[in-house]
CSV table of C-alpha atoms in Angstrom, one decimal:
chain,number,residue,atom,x,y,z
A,1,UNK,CA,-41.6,31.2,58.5
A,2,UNK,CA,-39.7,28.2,58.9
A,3,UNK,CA,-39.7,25.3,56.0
A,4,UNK,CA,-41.3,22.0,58.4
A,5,UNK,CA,-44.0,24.8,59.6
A,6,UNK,CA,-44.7,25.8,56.1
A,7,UNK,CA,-45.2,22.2,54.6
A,8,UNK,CA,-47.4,21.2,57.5
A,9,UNK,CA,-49.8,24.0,56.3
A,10,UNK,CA,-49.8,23.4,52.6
A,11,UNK,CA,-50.2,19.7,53.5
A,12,UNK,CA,-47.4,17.6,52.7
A,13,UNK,CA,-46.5,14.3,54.3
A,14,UNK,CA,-44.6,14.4,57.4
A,15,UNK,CA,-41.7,12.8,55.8
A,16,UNK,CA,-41.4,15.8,53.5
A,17,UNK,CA,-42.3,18.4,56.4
A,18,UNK,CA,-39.4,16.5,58.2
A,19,UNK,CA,-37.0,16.9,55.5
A,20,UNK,CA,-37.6,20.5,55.1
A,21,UNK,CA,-37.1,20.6,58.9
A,22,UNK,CA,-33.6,19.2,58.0
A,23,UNK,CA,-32.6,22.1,55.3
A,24,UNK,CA,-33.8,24.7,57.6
A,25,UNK,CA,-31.2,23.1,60.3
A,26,UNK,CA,-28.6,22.7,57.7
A,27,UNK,CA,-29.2,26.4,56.5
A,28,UNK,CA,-29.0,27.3,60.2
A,29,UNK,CA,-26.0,25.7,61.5
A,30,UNK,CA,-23.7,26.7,58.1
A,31,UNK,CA,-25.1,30.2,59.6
A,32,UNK,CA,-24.0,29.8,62.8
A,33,UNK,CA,-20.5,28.8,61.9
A,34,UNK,CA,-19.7,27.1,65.0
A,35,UNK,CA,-16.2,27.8,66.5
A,36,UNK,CA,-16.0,24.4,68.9
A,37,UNK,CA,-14.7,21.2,66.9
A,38,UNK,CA,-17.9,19.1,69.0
A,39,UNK,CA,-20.3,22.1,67.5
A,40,UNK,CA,-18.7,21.9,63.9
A,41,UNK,CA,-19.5,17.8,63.6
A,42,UNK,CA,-22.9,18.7,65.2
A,43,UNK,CA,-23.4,20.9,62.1
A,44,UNK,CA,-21.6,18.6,59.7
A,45,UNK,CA,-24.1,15.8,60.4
A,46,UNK,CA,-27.5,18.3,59.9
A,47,UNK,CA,-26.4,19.0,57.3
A,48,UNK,CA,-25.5,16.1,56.3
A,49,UNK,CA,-28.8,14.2,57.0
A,50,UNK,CA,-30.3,17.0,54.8
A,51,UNK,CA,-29.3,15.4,51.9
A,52,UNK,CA,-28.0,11.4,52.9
A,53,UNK,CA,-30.5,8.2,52.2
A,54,UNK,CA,-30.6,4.5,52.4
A,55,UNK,CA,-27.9,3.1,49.4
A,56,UNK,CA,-31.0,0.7,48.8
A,57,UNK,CA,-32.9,3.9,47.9
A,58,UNK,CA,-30.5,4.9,45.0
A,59,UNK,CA,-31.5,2.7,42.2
A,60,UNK,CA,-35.5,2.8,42.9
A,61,UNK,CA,-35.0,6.9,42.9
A,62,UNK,CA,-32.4,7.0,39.9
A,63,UNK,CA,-35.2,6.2,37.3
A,64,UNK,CA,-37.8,7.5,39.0
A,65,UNK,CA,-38.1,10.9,36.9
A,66,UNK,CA,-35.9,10.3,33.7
A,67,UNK,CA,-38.7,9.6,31.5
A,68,UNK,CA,-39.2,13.7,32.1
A,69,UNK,CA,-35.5,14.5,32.2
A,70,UNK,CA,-35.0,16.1,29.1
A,71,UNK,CA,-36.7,16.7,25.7
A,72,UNK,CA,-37.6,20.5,24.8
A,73,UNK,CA,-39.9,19.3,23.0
A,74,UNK,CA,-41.0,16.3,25.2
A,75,UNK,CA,-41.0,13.9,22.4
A,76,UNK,CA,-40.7,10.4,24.3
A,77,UNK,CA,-38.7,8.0,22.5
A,78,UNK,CA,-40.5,5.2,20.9
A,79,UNK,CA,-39.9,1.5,22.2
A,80,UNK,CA,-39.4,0.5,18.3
A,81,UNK,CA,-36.8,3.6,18.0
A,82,UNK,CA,-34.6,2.3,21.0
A,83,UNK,CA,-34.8,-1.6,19.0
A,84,UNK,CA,-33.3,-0.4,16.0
A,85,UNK,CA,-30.4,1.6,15.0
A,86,UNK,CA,-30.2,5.6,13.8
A,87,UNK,CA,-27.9,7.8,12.7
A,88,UNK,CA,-28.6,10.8,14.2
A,89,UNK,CA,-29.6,12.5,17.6
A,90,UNK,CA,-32.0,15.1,17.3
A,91,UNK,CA,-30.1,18.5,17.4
A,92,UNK,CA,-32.7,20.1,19.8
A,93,UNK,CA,-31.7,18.0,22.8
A,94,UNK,CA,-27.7,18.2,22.8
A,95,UNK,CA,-24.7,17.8,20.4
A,96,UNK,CA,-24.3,15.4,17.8
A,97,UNK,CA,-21.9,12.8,16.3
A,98,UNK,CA,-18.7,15.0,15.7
A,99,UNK,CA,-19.6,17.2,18.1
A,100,UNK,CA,-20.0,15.7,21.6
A,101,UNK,CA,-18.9,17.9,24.4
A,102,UNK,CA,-16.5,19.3,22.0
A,103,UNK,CA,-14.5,22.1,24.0
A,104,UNK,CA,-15.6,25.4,22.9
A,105,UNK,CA,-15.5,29.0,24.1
A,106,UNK,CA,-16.1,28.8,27.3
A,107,UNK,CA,-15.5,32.4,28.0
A,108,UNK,CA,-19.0,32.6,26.3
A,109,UNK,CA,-21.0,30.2,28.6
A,110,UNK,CA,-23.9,31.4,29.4
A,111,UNK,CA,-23.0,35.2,28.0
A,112,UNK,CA,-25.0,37.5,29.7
A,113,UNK,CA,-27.4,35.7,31.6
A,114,UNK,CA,-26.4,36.1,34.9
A,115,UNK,CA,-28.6,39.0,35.9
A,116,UNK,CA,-28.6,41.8,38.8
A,117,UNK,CA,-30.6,39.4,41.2
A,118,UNK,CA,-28.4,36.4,41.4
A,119,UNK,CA,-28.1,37.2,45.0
A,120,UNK,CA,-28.2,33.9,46.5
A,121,UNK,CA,-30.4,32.1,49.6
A,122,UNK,CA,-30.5,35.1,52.4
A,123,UNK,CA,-31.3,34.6,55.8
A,124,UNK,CA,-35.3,33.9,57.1
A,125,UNK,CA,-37.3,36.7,56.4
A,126,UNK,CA,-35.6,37.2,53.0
A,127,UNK,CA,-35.2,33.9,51.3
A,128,UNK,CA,-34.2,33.1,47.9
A,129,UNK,CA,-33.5,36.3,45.3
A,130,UNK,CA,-35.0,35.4,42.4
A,131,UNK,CA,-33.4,36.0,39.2
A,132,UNK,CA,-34.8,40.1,37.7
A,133,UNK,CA,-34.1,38.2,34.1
A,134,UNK,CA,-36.1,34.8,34.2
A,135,UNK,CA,-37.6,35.2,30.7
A,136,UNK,CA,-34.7,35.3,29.7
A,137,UNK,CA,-32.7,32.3,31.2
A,138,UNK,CA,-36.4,30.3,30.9
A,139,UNK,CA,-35.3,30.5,26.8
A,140,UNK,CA,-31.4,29.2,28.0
A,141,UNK,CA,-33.2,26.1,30.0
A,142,UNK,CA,-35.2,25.1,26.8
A,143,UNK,CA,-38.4,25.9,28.0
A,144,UNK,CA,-41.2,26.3,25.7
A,145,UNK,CA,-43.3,29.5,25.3
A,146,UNK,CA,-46.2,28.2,26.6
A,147,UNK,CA,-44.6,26.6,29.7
A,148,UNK,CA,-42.5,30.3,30.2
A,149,UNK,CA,-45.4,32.3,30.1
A,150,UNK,CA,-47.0,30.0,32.8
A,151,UNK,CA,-44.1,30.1,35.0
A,152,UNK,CA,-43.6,33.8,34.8
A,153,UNK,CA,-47.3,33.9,35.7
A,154,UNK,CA,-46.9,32.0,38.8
A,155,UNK,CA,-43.7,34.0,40.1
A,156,UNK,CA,-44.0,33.5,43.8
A,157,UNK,CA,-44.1,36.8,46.2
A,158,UNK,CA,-42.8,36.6,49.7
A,159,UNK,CA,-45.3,38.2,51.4
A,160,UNK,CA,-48.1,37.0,49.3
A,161,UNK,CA,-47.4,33.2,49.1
A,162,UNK,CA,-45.2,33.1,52.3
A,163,UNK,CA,-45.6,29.3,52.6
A,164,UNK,CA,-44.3,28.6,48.9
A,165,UNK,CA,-41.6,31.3,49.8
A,166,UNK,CA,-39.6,29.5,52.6
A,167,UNK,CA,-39.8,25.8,50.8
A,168,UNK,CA,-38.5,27.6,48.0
A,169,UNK,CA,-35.8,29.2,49.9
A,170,UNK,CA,-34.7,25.8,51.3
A,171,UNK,CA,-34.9,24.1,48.2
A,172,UNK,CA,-32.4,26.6,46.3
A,173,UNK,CA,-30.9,27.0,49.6
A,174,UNK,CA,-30.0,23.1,49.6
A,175,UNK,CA,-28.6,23.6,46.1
A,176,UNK,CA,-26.7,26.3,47.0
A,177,UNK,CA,-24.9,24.7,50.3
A,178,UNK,CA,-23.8,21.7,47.7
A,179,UNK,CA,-22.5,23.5,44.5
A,180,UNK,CA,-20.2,21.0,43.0
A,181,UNK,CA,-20.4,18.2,45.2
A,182,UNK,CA,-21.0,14.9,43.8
A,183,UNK,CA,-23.4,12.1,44.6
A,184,UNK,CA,-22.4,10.5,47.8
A,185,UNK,CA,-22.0,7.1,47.8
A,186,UNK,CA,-25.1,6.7,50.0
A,187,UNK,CA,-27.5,8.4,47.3
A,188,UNK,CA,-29.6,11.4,46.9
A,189,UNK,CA,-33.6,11.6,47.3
A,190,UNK,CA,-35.6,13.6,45.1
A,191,UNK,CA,-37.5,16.2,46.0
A,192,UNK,CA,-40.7,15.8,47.4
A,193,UNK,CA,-44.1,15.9,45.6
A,194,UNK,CA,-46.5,19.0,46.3
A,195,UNK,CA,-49.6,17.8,47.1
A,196,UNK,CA,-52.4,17.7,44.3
A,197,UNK,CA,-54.4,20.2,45.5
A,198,UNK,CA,-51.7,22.9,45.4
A,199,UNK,CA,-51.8,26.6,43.4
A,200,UNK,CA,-50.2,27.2,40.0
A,201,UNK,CA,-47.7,29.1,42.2
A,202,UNK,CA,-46.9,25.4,43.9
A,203,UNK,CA,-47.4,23.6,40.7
A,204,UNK,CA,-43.8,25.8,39.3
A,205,UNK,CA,-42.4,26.3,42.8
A,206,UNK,CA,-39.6,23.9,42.4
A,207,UNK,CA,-39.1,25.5,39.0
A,208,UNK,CA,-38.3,29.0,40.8
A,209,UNK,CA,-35.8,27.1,42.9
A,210,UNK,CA,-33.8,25.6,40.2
A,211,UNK,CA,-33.6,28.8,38.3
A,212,UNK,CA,-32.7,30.9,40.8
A,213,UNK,CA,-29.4,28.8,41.1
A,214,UNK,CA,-28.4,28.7,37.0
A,215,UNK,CA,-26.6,32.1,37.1
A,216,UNK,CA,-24.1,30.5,39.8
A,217,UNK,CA,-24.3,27.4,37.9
A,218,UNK,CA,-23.5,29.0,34.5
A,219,UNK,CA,-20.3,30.6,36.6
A,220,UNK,CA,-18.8,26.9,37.9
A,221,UNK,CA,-19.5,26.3,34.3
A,222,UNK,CA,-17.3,28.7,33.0
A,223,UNK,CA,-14.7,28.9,35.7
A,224,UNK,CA,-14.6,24.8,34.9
A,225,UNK,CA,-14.1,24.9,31.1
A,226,UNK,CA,-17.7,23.5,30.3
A,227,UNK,CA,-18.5,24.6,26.7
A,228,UNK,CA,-21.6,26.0,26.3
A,229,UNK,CA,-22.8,23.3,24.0
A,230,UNK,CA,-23.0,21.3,27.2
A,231,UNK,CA,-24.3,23.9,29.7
A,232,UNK,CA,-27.2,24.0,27.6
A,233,UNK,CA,-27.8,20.4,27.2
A,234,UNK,CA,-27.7,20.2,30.8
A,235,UNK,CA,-30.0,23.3,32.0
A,236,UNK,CA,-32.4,21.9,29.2
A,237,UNK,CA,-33.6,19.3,31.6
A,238,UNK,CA,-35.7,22.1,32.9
A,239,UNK,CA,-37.8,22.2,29.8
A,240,UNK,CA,-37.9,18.5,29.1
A,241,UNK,CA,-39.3,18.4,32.5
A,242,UNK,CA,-42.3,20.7,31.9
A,243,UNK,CA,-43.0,19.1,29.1
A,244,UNK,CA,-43.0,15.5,30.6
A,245,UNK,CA,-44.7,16.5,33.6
A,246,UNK,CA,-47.9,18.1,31.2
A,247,UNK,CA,-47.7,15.3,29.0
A,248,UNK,CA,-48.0,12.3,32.1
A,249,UNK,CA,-50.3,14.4,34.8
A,250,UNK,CA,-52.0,17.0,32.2
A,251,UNK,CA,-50.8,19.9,34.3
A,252,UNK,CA,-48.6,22.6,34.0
A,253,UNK,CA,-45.5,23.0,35.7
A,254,UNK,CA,-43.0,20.4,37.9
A,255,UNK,CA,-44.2,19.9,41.1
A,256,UNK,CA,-46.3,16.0,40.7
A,257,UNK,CA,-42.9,14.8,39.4
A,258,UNK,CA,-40.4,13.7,42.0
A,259,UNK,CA,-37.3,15.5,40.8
A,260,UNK,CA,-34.4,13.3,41.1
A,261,UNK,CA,-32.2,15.0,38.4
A,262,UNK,CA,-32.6,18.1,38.0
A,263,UNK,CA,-31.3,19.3,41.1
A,264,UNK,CA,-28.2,17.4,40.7
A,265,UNK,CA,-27.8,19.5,37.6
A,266,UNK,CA,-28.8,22.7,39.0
A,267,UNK,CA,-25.7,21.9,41.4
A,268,UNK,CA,-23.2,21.0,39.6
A,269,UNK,CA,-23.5,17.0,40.0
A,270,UNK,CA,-24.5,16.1,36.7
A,271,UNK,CA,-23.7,16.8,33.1
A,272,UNK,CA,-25.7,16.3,29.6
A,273,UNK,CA,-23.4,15.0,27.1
A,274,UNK,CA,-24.3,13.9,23.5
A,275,UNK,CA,-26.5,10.4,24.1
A,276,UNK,CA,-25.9,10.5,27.9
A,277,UNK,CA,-26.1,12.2,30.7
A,278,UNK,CA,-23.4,11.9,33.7
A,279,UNK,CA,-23.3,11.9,37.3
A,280,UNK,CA,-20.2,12.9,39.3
A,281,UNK,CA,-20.7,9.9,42.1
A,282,UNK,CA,-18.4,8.2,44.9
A,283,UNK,CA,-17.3,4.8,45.0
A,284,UNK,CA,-17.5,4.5,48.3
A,285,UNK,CA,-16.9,2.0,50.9
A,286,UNK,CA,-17.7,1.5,54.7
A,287,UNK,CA,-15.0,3.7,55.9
A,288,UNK,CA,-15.1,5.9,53.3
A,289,UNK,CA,-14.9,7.3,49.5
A,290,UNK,CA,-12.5,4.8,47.5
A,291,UNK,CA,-12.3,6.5,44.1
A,292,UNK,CA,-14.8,8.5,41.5
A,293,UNK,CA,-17.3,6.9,39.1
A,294,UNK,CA,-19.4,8.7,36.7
A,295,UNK,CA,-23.2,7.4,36.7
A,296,UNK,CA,-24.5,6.6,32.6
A,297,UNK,CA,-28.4,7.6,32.0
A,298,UNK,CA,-30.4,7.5,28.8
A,299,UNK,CA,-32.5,10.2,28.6
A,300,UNK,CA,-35.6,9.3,26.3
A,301,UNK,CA,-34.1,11.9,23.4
A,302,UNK,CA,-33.9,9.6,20.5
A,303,UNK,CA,-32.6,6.3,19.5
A,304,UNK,CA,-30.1,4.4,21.3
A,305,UNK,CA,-27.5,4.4,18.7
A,306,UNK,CA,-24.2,2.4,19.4
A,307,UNK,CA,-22.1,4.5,17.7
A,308,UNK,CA,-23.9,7.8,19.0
A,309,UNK,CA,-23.4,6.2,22.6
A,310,UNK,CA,-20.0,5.5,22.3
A,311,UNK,CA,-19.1,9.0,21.6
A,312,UNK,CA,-20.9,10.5,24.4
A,313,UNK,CA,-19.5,7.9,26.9
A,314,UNK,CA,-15.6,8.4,25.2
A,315,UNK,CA,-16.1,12.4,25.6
A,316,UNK,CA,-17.2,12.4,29.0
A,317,UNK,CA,-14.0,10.1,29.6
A,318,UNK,CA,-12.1,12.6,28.6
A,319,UNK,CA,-13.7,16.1,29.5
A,320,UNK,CA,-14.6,15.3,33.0
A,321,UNK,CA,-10.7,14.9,34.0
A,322,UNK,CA,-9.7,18.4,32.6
A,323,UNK,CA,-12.8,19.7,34.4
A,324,UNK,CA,-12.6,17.9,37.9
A,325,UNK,CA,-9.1,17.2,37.8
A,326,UNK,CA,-9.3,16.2,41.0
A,327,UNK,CA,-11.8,13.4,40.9
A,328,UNK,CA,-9.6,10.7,38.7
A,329,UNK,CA,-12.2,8.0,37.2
A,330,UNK,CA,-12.2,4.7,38.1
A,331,UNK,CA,-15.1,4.5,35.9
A,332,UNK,CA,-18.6,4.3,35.2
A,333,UNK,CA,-21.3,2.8,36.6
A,334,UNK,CA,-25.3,2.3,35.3
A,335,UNK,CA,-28.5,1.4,37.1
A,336,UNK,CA,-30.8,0.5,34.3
A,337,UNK,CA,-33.6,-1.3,32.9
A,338,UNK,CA,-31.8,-1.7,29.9
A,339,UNK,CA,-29.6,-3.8,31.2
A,340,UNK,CA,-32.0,-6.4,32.1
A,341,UNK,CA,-30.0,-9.9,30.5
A,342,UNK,CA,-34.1,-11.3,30.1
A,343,UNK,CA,-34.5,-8.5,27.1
A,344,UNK,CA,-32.0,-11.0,25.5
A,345,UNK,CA,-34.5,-13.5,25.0
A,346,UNK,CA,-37.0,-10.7,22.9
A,347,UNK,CA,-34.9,-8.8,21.4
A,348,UNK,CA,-32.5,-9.7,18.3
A,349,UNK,CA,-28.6,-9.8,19.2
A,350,UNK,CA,-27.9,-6.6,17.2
A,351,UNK,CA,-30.4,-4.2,18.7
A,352,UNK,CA,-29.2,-0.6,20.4
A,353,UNK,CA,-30.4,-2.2,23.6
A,354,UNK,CA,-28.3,-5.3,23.9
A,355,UNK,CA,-25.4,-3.9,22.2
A,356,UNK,CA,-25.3,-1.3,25.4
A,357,UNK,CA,-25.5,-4.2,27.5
A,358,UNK,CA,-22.6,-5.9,26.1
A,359,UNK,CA,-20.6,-2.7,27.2
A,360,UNK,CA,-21.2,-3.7,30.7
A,361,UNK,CA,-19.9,-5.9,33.3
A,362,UNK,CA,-23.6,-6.6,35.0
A,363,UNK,CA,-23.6,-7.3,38.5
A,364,UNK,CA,-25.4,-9.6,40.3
A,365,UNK,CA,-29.1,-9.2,40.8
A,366,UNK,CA,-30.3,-7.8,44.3
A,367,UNK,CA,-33.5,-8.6,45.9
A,368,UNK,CA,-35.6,-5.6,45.1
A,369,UNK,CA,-37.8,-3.4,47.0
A,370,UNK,CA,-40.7,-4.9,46.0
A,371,UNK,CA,-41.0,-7.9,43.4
A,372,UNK,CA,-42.4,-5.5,40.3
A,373,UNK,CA,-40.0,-2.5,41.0
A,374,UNK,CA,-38.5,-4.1,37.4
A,375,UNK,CA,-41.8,-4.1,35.8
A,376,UNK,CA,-42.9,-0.5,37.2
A,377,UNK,CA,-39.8,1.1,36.1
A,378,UNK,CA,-39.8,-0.7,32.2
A,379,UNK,CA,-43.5,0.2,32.2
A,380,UNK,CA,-42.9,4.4,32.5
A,381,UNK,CA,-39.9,4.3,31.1
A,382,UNK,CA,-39.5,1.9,28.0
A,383,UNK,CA,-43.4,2.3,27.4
A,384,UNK,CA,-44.3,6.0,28.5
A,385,UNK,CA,-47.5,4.1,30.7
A,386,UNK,CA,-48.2,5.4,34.4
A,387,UNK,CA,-47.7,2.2,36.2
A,388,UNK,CA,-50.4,0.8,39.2
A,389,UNK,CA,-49.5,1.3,42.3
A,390,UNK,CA,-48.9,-2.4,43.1
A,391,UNK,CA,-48.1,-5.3,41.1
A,392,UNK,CA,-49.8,-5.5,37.3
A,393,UNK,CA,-53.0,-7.4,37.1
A,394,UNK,CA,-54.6,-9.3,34.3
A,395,UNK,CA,-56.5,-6.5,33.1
A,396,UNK,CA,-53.5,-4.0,33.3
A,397,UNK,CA,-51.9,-6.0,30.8
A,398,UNK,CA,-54.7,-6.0,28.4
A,399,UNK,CA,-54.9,-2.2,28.4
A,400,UNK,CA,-51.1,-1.9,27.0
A,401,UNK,CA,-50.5,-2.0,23.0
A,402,UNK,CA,-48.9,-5.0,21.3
A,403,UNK,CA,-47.3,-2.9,18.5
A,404,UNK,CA,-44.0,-3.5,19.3
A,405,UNK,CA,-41.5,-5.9,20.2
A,406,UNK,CA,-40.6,-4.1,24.0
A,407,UNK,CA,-44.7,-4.3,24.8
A,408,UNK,CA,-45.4,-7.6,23.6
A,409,UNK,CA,-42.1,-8.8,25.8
A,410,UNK,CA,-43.3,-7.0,28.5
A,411,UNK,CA,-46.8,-8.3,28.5
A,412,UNK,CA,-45.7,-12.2,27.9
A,413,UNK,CA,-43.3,-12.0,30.8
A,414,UNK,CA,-45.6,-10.8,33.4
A,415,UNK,CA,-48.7,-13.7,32.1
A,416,UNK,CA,-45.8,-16.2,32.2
A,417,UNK,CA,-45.3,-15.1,36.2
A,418,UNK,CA,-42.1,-13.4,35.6
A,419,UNK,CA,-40.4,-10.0,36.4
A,420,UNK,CA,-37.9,-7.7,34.8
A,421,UNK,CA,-35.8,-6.0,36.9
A,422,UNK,CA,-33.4,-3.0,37.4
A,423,UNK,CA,-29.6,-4.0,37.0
A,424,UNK,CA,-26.4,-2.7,37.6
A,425,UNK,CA,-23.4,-2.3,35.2
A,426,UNK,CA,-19.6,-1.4,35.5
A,427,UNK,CA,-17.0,-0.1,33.1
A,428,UNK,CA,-13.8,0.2,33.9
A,429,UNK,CA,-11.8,3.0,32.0
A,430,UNK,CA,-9.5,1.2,29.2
C-alpha cells in the first residue's frame, strides 16, 4: 500500500496525504536510480520537495514542539526557575558543568544496541524492519517504564495494521534518505499530526519510526567521535516527548504533537549538548549555501543558567568542527521567545533570560504570521498553557496564574494591546 493512499484512509488532511505522496516518490525515484542526467534532477527535486518549506515557515515550526523536546522525566521548567539563576542542570537530562560534551569513549557509543533487525526501509510490501531489541534501546532513548510498556504494546504488524505500516515505512524511510544532512536553509516541517481518533498503534506510530533508525544513528555517532554522553542526551528527546505529549493531551504516545525535533535528531541534524541543543543548518543565500550555522534551543530541562549556557554553547564550538570537519562555523543562530527585547521591561537586568539575550546580535523584527504567533508561542512555552486557537481574549487572560513575574508580564501586555514576539539572534564565532 502506498503512503498518500494510506493517509486518505486513516483520515488525515490532504496536505499530510500529499506529503506522504511526496516520500513515497522520493523513496521511488532513489530506487530507480535513474541513469539520464534530465531523469537524475527529476529525482533530485522529488525528493527534494519531500522535505523543503517556505523560509517563513521555519521560525513558527522551530518552537512548535520544544516544550516536549526533552525531559525523561517531563518536568517542565518553571517561569520563576528560568528568572533566576542555578547552579546545576539536572543530571537526568544531559551532562553538567565540567562535563559538557566532554569527549569520551566513543568506541563505546551505544555498546550493543544495534540489534539483528536494523535492516533498514525495504522496498513496498516490506517496509520498515523494526528493531528485534526495542525494550532495550526504549531504556537508551530515556523512556519511562510506563511509556515502554505502552509502546511495546502497540508494535505495529504489517499485515495487521497495513495503513500504519507504509506511513511508518516512509517516515523512517525519509530519515533514512537524509542521514547526516543538515537543515536546509529553506527549513524543515514537522511531521504531521495523526488524527484524534486514531488506535494506540497510531498514537506510538511515529515512535516506531524514530526507533527503528537509532541503531544507524548510534553508528554515524560512533564513526563521528560523538561521546556517548551526548548520544544519549540526544536520543532522550524520545522520552521527554512521551512524557510531554501525556502531560499536555492526557494520552499516551507522540502522535497529537507535531514533531519538529526529533526527527532531526533521529537523522543526524541535531545534537543535545549540556544546556542546549544544536542544529547543523545552512546559511544560505538565493543562489546557494554560503557557510554553516548551528541553530541554539533551550529545551525546558532546568534553569537557564549563564554560566551553564556558556559552556554548552563553547563545547558545541568546539566539538562540532572535529565531528563535521567539513561544515566550518560561521556561527550560530536562535529563533526564540527569549529573545524578545520587551521582556526587558519585566524582568530585572541580571536574570538568566536577558543575560542570554545580551549574547546576541538580534535582528530586526519580521512581520509575523499572524499578530499573536509571539503570544502563542510564550504562552506553551514560557507558561506550559495550550494556547487558543486565535488571538487571547479577555477571559483567556483571567484563566492564567499571576504567581510569577513571566505570567503577570504576559497578562499586562496583552490588556495593554501589545504582543510579544519571536526574534532572531546571531553570534558570530570569536
Amino acid at each position: 500500500m502506498d503512503a498518500r493512499t494510506a493517509a486518505q484512509r486513516l483520515g488525515f488532511p490532504p496536505e499530510a496525504c500529499t506529503r506522504f505522496a511526496a516520500m513515497d516518490a522520493a523513496r521511488s525515484a532513489e530506487t530507480a536510480r535513474l541513469p539520464e542526467a534530465a531523469h537524475g534532477q527529476e529525482a533530485a527535486d522529488v525528493v527534494e520537495s519531500a522535505r523543503m518549506v517556505e523560509p517563513s515557515h521555519l521560525a513558527e515550526q522551530v518552537y512548535v514542539e520544544e516544550s516536549g523536546h526533552r525531559g525523561g522525566s517531563a518536568r517542565m521548567v518553571g517561569t520563576a526557575d528560568l528568572a533566576k539563576p542555578a547552579d546545576v542542570v539536572n543530571p537526568a537530562h544531559g551532562a553538567g558543568p565540567g562535563q559538557v560534551g566532554e569527549p569520551g569513549q566513543a568506541d563505546g557509543v551505544g555498546a550493543g544496541l544495534e540489534g539483528d533487525a536494523v535492516g533498514g526501509v525495504g522496498e513496498a510490501g516490506g517496509g520498515v524492519r523494526l528493531p528485534a531489541d526495542a525494550g532495550e534501546l526504549l531504556d537508551y532513548c530515556g523512556v519511562a517504564e510506563r511509556d515502554r510498556v505502552e509502546m511495546l504494546a502497540a508494535r505495529p504488524d504489517a499485515e495487521r495494521d497495513p495503513e500504519w505500516w507504509a506511513l511508518i515505512s516512509a517516515l523512517a524511510g525519509s530519515l533514512e534518505r537524509e542521514m547526516e544532512a543538515p537543515l536546509p536553509s529553506t527549513g524543515h516541517t514537522a511531521w504531521p499530526v495523526v488524527p484524534e481518533s486514531s488506535t494506540a498503534v497510531g498514537m506510538w506510530a511515529w515512535a516506531w519510526a524514530l526507533l527503528a533508525n537509532v541503531p544507524r544513528l548510534l553508528e554515524v555517532h560512533r564513526r563521528r567521535g560523538v561521546p556517548e554522553t551526548v548520544s544519549r542526551a540526544t536520543v532522550g528527546a524520545l522520552g521527554g516527548v512521551m512524557g510531554s505529549h501525556r502531560q499536555i493531551y492526557g494520552r499516551s504516545g507522540v502522535g497529537l504533537m507535531p514533531l519538529w525535533g526529533p526527527p532531526l535528531r533521529f537523522r543526524g541534524a541535531d545534537y543535545e549538548i549540556g544546556r542546549h541543543s544544536f542544529t547543523r543548518t545552512h546559511l544560505g543565500l538565493g543562489d546557494g549555501v554560503a557557510g554553516h550555522l548551528l541553530m541554539v534551543h533551550v529545551p525546558p530541562i532546568g534553569p537557564l543558567d549563564p554560566v551553564v549556557s556558556e559552556q554548552s554553547i563553547a563545547a558545541a564550538a568546539r566539538l562540532f568542527p572535529q565531528w563535521y570537519p567539513d561544515e566550518p562555523l560561521f556561527g550560530f543562530v536562535c529563533p526564540s521567545w527569549l529573545l524578545d527585547p520587551q521582556l526587558a521591561e519585566y524582568l530585572p537586568a541580571d536574570s538568566n533570560i536577558l543575560t542570554f539575550q545580551r549574547r546576541f546580535t538580534i535582528l530586526p523584527l519580521l512581520p509575523p504570521s499572524t499578530p499573536y504567533e509571539g503570544d502563542h508561542e510564550l504562552m506553551r512555552l514560557a507558561l506550559h498553557l495550550d494556547p487558543p486557537q486565535g488571538a487571547l481574549t479577555a477571559e483567556d487572560l483571567d484563566r492564567i496564574p499571576q504567581d510569577t513575574t513571566l505570567q503577570r508580564a504576559f497578562v499586562s501586555h496583552l490588556r495593554d494591546g501589545r504582543h510579544f514576539h519571536l526574534r532572531i539572534g546571531l553570534r558570530q564565532l570569536a
